[in-house]
XYZ file of C-alpha atoms in Angstrom:
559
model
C 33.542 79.739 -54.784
C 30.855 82.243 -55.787
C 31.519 84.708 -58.501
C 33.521 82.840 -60.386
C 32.154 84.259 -63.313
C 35.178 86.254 -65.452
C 37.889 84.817 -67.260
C 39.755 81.381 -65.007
C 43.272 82.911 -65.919
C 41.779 85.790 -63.627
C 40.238 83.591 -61.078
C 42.052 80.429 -60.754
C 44.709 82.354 -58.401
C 41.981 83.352 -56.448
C 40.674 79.371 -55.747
C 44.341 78.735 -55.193
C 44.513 81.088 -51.967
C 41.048 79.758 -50.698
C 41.818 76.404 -51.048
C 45.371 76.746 -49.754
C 43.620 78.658 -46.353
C 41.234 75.625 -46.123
C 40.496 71.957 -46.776
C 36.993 72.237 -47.034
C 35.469 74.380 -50.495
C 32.855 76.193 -47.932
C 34.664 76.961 -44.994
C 35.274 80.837 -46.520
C 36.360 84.007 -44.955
C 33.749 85.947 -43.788
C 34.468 88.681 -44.878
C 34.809 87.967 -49.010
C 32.368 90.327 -50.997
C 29.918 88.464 -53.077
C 30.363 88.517 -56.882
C 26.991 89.110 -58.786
C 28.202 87.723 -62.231
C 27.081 84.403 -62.828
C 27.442 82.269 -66.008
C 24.632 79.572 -66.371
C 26.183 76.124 -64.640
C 25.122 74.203 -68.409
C 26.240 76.826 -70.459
C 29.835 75.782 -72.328
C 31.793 78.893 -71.439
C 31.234 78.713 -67.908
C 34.874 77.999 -66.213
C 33.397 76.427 -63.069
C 33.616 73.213 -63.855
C 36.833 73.533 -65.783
C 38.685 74.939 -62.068
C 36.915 72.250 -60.620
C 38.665 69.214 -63.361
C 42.021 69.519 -60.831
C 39.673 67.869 -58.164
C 39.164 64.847 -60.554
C 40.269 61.497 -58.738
C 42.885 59.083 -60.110
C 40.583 55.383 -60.579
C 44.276 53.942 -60.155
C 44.615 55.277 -56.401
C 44.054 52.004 -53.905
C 44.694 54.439 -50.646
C 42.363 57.351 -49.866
C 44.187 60.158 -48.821
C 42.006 63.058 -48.493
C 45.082 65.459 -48.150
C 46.579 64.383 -51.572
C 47.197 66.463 -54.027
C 44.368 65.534 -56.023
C 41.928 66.878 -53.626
C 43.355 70.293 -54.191
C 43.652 72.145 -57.350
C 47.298 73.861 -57.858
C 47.861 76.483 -60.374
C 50.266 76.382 -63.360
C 48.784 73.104 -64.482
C 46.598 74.345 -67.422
C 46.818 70.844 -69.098
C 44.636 69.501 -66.784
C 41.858 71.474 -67.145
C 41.587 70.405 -70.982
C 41.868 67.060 -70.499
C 38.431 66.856 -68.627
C 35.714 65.547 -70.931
C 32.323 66.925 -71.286
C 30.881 63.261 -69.894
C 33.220 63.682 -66.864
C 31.957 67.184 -66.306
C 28.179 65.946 -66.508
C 28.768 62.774 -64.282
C 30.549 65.823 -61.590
C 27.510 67.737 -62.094
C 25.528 65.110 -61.382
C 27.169 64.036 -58.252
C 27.979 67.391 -56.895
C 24.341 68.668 -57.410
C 22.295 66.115 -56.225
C 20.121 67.903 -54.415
C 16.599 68.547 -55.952
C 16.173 72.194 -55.922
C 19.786 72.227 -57.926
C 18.378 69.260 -60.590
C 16.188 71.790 -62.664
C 16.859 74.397 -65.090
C 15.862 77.216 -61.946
C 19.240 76.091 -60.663
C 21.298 77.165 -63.593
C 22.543 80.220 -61.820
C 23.247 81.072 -58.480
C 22.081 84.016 -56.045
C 24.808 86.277 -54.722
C 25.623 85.404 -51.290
C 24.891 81.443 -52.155
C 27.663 78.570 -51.992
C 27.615 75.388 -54.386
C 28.954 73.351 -52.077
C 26.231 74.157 -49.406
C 23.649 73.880 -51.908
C 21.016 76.554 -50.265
C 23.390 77.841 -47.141
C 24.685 81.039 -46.771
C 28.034 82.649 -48.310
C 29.916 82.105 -44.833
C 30.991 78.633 -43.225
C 28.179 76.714 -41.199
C 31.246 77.132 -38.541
C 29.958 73.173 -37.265
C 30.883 72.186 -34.469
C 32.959 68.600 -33.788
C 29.998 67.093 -32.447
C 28.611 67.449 -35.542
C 31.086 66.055 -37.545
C 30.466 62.584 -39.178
C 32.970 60.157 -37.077
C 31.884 61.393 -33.707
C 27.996 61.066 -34.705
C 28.913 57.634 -36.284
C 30.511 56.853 -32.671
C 27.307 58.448 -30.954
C 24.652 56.464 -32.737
C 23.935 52.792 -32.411
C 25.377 51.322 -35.309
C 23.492 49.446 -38.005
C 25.235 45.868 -39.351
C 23.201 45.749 -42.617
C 24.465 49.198 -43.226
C 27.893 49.994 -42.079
C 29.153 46.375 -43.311
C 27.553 46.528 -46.912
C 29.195 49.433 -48.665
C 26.339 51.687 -49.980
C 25.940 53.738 -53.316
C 27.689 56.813 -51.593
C 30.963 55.033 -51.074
C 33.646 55.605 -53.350
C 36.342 53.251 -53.774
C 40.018 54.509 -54.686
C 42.770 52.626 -55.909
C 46.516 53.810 -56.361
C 49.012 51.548 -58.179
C 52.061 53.500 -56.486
C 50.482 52.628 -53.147
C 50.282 49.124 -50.783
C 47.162 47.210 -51.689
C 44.099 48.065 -48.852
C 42.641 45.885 -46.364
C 39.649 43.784 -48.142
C 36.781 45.553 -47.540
C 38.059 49.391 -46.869
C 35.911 51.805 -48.622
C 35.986 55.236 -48.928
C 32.755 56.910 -47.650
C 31.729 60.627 -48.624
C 29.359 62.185 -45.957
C 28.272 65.939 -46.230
C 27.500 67.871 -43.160
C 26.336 71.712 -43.104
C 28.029 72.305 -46.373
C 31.258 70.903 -45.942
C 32.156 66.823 -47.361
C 34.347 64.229 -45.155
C 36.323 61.638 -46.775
C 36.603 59.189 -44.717
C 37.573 55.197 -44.485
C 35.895 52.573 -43.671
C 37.671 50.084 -42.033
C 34.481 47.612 -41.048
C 35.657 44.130 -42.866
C 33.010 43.245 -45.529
C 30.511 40.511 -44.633
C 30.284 37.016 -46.363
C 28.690 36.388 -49.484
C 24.979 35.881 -48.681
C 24.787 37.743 -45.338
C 21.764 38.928 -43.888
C 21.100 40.938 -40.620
C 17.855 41.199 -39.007
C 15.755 44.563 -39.577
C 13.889 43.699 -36.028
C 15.024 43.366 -32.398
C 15.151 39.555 -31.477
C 15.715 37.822 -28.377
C 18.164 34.910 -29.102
C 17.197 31.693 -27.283
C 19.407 30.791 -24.114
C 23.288 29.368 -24.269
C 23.167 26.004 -24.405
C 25.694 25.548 -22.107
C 23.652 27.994 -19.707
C 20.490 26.527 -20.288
C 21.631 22.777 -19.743
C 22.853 23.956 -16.252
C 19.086 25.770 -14.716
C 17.890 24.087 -12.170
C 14.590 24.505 -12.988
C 13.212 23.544 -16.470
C 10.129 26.535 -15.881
C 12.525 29.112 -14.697
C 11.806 32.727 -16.820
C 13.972 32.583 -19.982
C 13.700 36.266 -20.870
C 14.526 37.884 -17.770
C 16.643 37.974 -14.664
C 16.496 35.430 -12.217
C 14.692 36.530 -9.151
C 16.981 35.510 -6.328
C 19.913 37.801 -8.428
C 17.629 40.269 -8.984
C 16.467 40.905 -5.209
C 20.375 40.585 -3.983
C 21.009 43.409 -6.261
C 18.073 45.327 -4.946
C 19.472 45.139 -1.536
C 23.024 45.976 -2.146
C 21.612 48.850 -3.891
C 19.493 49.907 -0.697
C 22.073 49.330 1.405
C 24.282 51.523 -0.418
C 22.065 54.826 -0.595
C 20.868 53.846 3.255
C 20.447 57.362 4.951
C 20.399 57.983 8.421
C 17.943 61.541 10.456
C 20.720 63.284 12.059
C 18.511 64.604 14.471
C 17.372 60.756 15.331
C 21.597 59.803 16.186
C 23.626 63.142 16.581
C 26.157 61.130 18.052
C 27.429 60.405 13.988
C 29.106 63.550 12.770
C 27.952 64.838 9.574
C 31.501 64.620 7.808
C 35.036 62.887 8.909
C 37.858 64.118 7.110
C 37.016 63.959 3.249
C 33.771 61.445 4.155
C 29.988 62.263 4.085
C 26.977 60.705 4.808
C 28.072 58.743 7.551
C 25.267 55.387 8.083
C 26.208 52.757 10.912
C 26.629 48.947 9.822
C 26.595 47.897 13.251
C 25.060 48.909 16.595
C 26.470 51.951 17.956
C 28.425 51.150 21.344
C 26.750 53.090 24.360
C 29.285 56.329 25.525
C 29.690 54.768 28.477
C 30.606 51.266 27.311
C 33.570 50.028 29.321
C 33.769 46.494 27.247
C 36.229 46.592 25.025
C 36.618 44.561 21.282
C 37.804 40.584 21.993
C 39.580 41.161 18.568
C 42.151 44.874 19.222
C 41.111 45.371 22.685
C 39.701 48.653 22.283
C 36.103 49.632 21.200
C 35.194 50.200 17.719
C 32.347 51.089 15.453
C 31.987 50.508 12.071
C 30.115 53.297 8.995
C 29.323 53.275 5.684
C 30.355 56.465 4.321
C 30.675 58.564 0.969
C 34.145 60.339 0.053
C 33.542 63.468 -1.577
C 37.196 63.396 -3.288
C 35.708 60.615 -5.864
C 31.807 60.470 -4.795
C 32.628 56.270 -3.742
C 31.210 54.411 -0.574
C 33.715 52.834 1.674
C 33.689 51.305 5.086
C 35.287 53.081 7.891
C 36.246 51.169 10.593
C 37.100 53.482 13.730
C 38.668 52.828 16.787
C 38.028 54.058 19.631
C 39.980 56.577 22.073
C 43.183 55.144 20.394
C 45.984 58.294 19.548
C 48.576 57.106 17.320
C 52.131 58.370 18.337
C 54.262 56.688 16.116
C 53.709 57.207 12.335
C 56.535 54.449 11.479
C 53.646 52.508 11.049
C 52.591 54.023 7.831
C 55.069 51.795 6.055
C 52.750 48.918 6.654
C 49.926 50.847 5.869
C 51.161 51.218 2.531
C 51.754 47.635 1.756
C 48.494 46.742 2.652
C 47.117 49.383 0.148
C 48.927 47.380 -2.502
C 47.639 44.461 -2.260
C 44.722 43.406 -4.340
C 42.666 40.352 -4.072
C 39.444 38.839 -4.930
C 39.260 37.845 -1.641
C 40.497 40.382 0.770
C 38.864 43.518 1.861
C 41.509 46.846 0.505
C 42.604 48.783 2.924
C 42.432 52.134 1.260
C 44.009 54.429 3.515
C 43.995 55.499 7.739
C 43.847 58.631 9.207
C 43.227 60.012 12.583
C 40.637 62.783 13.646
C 38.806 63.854 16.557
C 35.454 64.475 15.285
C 33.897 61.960 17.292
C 34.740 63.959 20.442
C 37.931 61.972 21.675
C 41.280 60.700 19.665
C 40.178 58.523 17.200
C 41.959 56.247 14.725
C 39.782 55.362 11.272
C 40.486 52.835 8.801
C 38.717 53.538 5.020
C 38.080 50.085 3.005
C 36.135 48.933 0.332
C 32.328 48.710 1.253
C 30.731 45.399 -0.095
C 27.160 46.118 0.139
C 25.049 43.433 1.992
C 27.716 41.483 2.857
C 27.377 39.301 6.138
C 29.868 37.818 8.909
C 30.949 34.159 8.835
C 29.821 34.389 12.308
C 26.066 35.432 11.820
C 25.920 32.915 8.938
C 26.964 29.655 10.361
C 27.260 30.199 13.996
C 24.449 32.112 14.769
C 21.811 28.919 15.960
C 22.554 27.867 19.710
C 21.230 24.531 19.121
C 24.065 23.410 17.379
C 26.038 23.876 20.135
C 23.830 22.065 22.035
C 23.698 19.300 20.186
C 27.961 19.786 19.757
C 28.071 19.883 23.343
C 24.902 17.255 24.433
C 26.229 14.247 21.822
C 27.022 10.699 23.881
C 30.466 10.394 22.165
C 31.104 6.445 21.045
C 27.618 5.468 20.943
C 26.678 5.699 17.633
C 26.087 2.449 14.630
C 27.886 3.752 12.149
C 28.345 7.466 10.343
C 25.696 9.393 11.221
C 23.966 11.456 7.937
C 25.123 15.149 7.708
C 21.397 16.316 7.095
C 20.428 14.362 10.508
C 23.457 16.234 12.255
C 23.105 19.491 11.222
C 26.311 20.022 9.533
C 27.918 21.504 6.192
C 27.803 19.817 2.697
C 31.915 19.102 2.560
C 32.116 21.012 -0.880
C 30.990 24.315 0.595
C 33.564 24.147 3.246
C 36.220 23.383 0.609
C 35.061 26.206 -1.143
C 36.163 28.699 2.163
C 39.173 26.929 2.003
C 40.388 27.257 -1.317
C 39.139 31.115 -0.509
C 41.147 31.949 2.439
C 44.289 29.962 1.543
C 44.662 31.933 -1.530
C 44.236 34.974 0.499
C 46.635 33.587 3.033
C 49.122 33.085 0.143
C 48.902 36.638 -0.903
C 49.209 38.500 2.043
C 52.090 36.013 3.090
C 53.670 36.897 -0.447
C 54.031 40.414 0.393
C 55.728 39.753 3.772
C 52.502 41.027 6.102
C 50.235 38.529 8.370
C 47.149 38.684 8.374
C 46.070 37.980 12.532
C 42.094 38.536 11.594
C 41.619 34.870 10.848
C 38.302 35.021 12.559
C 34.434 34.193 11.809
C 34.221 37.383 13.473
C 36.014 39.357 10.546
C 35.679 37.303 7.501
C 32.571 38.576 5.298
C 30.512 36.710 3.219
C 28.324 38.255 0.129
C 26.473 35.841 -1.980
C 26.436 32.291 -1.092
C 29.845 31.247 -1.052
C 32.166 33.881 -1.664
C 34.459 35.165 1.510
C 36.519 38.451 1.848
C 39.032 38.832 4.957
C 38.381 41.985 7.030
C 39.673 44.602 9.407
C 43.666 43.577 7.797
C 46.445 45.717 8.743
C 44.611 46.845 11.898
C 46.793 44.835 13.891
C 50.046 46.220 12.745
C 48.884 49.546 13.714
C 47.676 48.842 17.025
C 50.518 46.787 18.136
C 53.338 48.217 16.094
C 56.762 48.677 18.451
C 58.716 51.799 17.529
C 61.592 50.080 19.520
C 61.922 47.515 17.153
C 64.657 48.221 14.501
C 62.519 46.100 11.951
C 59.292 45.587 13.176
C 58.961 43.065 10.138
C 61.168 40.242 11.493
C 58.624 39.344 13.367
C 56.186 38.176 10.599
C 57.184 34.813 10.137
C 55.951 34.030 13.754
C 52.576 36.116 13.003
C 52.460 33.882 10.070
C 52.391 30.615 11.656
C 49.847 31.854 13.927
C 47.839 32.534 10.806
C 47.791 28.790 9.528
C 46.553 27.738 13.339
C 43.597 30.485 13.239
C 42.963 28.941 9.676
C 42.584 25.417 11.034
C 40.714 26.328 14.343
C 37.979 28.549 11.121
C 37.545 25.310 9.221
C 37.491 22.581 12.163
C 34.384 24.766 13.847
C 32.848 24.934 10.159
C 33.251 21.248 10.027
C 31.602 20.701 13.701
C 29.268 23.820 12.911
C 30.036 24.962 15.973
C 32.293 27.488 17.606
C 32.233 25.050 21.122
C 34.397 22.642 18.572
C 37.639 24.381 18.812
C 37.612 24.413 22.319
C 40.618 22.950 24.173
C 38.757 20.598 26.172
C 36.374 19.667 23.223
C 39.157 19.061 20.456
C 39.218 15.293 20.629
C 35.452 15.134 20.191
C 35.424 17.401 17.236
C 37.836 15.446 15.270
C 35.647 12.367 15.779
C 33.000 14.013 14.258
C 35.152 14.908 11.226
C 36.465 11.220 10.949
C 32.936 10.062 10.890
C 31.498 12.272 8.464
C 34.250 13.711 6.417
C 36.603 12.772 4.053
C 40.287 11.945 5.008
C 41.752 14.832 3.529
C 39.892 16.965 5.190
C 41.007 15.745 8.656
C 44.351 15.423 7.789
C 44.239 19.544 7.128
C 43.048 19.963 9.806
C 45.436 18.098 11.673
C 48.272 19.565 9.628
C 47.373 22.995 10.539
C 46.744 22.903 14.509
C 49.345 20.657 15.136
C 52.708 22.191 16.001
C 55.790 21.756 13.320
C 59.409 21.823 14.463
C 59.916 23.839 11.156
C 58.136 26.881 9.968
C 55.080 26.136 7.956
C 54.225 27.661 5.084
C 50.427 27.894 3.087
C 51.670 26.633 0.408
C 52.049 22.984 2.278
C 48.324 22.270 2.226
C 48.379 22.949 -1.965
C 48.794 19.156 -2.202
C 46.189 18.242 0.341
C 43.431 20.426 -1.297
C 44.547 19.172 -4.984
C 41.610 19.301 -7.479
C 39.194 20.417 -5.405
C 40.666 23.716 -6.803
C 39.841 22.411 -10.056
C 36.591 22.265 -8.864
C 36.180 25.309 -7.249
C 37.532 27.096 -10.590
C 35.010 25.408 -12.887
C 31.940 26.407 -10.495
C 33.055 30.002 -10.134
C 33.371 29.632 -14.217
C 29.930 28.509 -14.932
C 28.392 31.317 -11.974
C 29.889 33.592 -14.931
C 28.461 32.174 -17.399
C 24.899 32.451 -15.439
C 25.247 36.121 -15.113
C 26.228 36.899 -18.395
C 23.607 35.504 -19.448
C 21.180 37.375 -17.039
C 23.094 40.501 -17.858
C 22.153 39.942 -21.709
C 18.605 39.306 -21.009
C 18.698 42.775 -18.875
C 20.747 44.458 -22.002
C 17.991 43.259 -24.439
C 15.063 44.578 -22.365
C 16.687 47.951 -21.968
C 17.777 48.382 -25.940
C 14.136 47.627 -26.871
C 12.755 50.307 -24.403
C-alpha cells in the first residue's frame, strides 16, 4: 500500500495483484521496495483514498461476507471511484485512522517503509500467529455478558436486499490485530430490552429446591459440605497411594503395560497353601497405573493359574462391552510371569475408597450372636429394628433395585454373573453397589470340550437369582449365620416380624426352586415403586452435588 503516490491509472494494477495474492491490505511480500513519494493524506490530488472507494460497503447488504466482492477492489471499474463523495472519504479517514498519532496534521504523510493499515508497524506482515487471531483469543478469554451480548460502537451492521434476512441480533464485528482487520459475525442473540449484567462476582443464594432438602438449617451455604469434601480427599489419597519397593520387593515394579503397582489387600504369604473360597486358587489384588493412557485400574491376579485355552477370550470380550452404573468393567486379561510363577491378571476399573459389602455390614460378631443366641417364639409382638440391630428396609431396597438391574444387564448379554457375593460386591459412598471380580469365572472354569460353552448360561443364571436372595435375606437378618441351611426358618421369622410382605415374598421367590426357568425380570412387579423411589433419591443426591460443585466453581473463578 505504500508509495502509492503517481498517477492511479499507473498504480491501481499494482493494488489489484496485492490484493488478489492476499485478503488482508498488510500481509505484503517481503520483498516489495519501498516507494519514497508521498502525497499529503488531506491533500485533493492524492489517489489513496480514491483506490480505496472500491472497498466502500453496500448499507443494503443484510449478510456479511468478508470474501465478497466488495471487500476487494477490481480494476476496470473507473466509475466507482468517482462516485465516492468527499464526506464518504472523510468519514473512511476517520475510521481507518483512528489512531492518535495518525489524527494530527504530523500524520499527513507517511515514512518509507510504513503501512496505513498497521498504523506505526513495519513495511512487512506482522506474520501473527493463529493464536493470536481474534476468534481463538475470544474462545481463550472468559467471556463478558454485558459486552459480547450488547453490540458495541465497533460493530458494523450489513444488510443485503439480494440476500436471506439474518438471525436477530447478528452483528458484524471489526477487530484489528498486528495490522491486519477480521470481519467477523456475531452470532450471540441480543439481550432483552432493559438487561443488565453484574460488573462484580456474586454468589447466588442456594436452589430452593436444594436448600429445602439440608438437613441442617446451620450447614455452610458457601462451600462444600464436609462429609463430601473428606470422601473426595480420600479417594484422592488412595489413588496416588505409593508403596517403598525396598519395604515389599515381592510387587514387581511394572506388569505388562502397568506401573506403580500398590496392594488393596494383604499380600498372601509365599507359602500360603489356602486357597480363595470364591475361584479356588489364591489371588491378590493392586492398584496400578497403565502407562498406555496414564489411568489407575485394579488388577486382580490369580495365582499359579496358566491359561491353555484362549477360546475363552470370546467371553472376555463380551464382558468388556458391557457398561453399567453398577458393575465393575472388565477392561481386558492377560497373562505374565512377572510375579515369579504363571500368573493370570484381570485389569478393571479402580473405584477409589470403595469398600466390600462384607466389611460394611457383616463385619460385627455380635450380630451373629445375637442371630444365633435369640429364643425363637418368645417375643410380645414385633420387636423395633433399632433394638435388634438390623437395616432401615429402604436401604436394603436400595441394593436391590442395584443388583437386579445389574443382574438384568449381564443376563441381557447372555453371560452370568456367579460373583453374587458380599465378598465381591463393592460399596463407595453410602448406598451405591458395584459387582466385582465378573467374568473371572468363565475363565477359570471354561471347557474347551464344550462345542458352545454358552448353553450352559441359563443354568448359571438361575444360580444367580438364588445367590441374589441368599445377599438380601442375610442383609435383612444382618447376619451371614442367616442363610444357613439349618438357620433358614428362623431368618424368615425375623423378616415376617419386622419387614414388609413384599420383601419376604422376594425372598421367598428367589430361594425357592421353580419348575420353570426364572428370569430377573419376575421380581420387577414385586419391587414396583420402590424404583420410583430409588430414582427420585439418586435425582435429588444430583442435585446436592451440583450444587456443591457450583459453590467450589465460584470460589475458584474469584481466586
Amino acid at each position: 500500500m505504500n508509495g502509492f503516490g503517481s498517477p492511479a491509472e499507473a498504480n491501481y494494477p499494482r493494488m489489484q495483484r496485492m490484493t488478489n495474492s492476499s485478503s488482508s491490505p498488510s500481509l505484503l511480500n517481503d520483498s516489495a521496495k519501498p516507494y519514497t513519494g508521498h502525497d499529503p493524506l488531506g491533500s485533493p490530488a492524492s489517489t489513496l483514498f480514491n483506490d480505496f472507494g472500491g472497498l466502500s460497503i453496500s448499507q443494503r447488504r443484510k449478510t456479511p461476507n468478508p470474501t465478497a466482492s466488495e471487500f476487494i477492489p477490481k480494476g476496470g471499474s473507473t466509475s466507482r471511484l468517482s462516485n465516492m463523495s468527499q464526506s464518504n472519504i472523510s468519514a473512511f479517514s476517520q475510521a481507518l485512522f483512528s489512531h492518535p498519532s495518525m489524527a494530527g496534521p504530523a500524520a499527513a504523510g507517511l515514512a518509507p517503509g510504513m503501512s496505513l493499515s498497521a498504523g506505526s508497524s513495519p513495511l512487512h506482515s506482522p506474520k501473527i500467529t493463529p493464536h493470536t487471531s481474534p476468534a481463538p483469543r475470544r474462545r481463550s478469554h472468559t467471556p463478558n455478558p454485558a459486552t459480547y451480548m450488547v453490540p458495541s460502537s465497533a460493530s458494523t451492521p450489513v444488510t443485503n436486499s439480494a440476500s436471506q434476512p439474518p438471525s436477530a441480533g447478528q452483528v458484524i464485528q471489526k477487530e484489528t490485530v498486528g495490522g491486519t482487520t477480521y470481519f467477523y459475525t456475531d452470532t450471540t442473540p441480543a439481550p432483552l430490552t432493559g438487561m443488565v449484567f453484574p460488573n462484580y462476582h456474586i454468589y447466588p443464594p442456594t436452589a430452593p429446591h436444594v436448600a429445602y432438602m439440608q438437613p441442617k438449617a446451620n450447614a455452610p451455604s458457601f462451600f462444600m459440605a464436609d462429609e463430601l469434601r473428606q470422601e473426595l480427599i480420600n479417594r484422592h489419597l488412595i489413588t496416588m497411594a505409593q508403596i517403598d519397593q525396598a519395604d515389599i520387593p515381592s510387587v514387581p515394579a511394572e506388569v505388562d503395560s502397568y506401573h506403580s503397582l500398590f496392594p488393596l489387600e494383604p499380600l498372601p504369604p509365599p507359602n500360603r497353601i489356602h486357597k480363595s473360597s470364591n475361584f479356588g486358587y489364591i489371588t491378590s489384588c493392586y492398584k496400578a497405573v497403565n502407562g498406555k493412557d496414564d489411568l489407575t485400574y485394579c488388577l486382580r491376579r490369580v495365582h499359579g493359574f496358566r491359561l491353555v485355552n484362549t477360546k475363552c477370550m470370546s467371553l472376555v470380550d463380551t464382558w468388556k462391552k458391557i457398561q453399567h452404573s453398577n458393575i465393575v468393567t472388565l477392561r481386558e486379561m492377560f497373562t505374565t510371569k512377572v510375579f515369579g510363577e504363571h500368573s493370570l491378571v484381570f485389569a478393571y476399573d479402580f473405584h477409589a475408597g470403595a469398600e466390600t459389602m462384607m466389611s460394611r455390614h457383616f463385619n460385627d460378631p455380635s450380630a451373629d450372636a445375637y442371630f444365633t443366641k435369640r429364643k425363637w417364639g418368645q417375643h410380645d409382638g414385633p420387636l423395633p429394628r433399632q433394638h435388634a440391630g438390623l437395616l432401615p428396609e429402604s436401604l436394603i431396597w436400595a441394593y436391590i433395585v442395584q443388583l437386579s438391574s445389574a443382574l438384568r444387564t449381564i443376563h441381557t448379554a447372555g453371560l452370568a454373573c456367579r460373583v453374587m457375593d458380599p465378598t465381591k460386591i463393592l460399596i463407595t459412598g453410602k448406598t451405591r453397589l458395584h459387582v466385582n471380580c465378573v467374568g473371572i469365572f468363565d475363565v477359570l472354569t471354561y471347557d474347551g470340550s464344550q462345542s458352545n460353552p454358552v448353553a450352559v448360561m441359563p443354568q448359571y443364571q438361575q444360580a444367580d437369582l438364588i445367590s441374589l436372595g441368599k445377599v438380601v435375606l442375610a442383609l435383612s437378618c444382618n447376619s451371614l449365620a442367616g442363610i444357613q441351611r439349618e438357620n433358614l426358618q428362623k431368618a424368615m421369622e425375623l423378616v415376617n416380624i419386622n419387614y414388609s410382605s413384599d420383601l419376604k415374598n422376594l425372598i421367598l421367590y428367589l430361594l425357592t426352586d421353580q419348575n420353570r426357568l426364572r428370569s430377573v425380570n419376575d421380581i420387577m412387579p414385586m419391587i414396583g415403586a420402590r424404583f420410583y423411589t430409588q430414582l427420585d433419591a439418586a435425582q435429588m443426591r444430583n442435585d446436592v452435588i451440583e450444587e456443591d460443585l457450583a459453590k467450589v466453581s465460584q470460589i475458584y473463578y474469584v481466586w
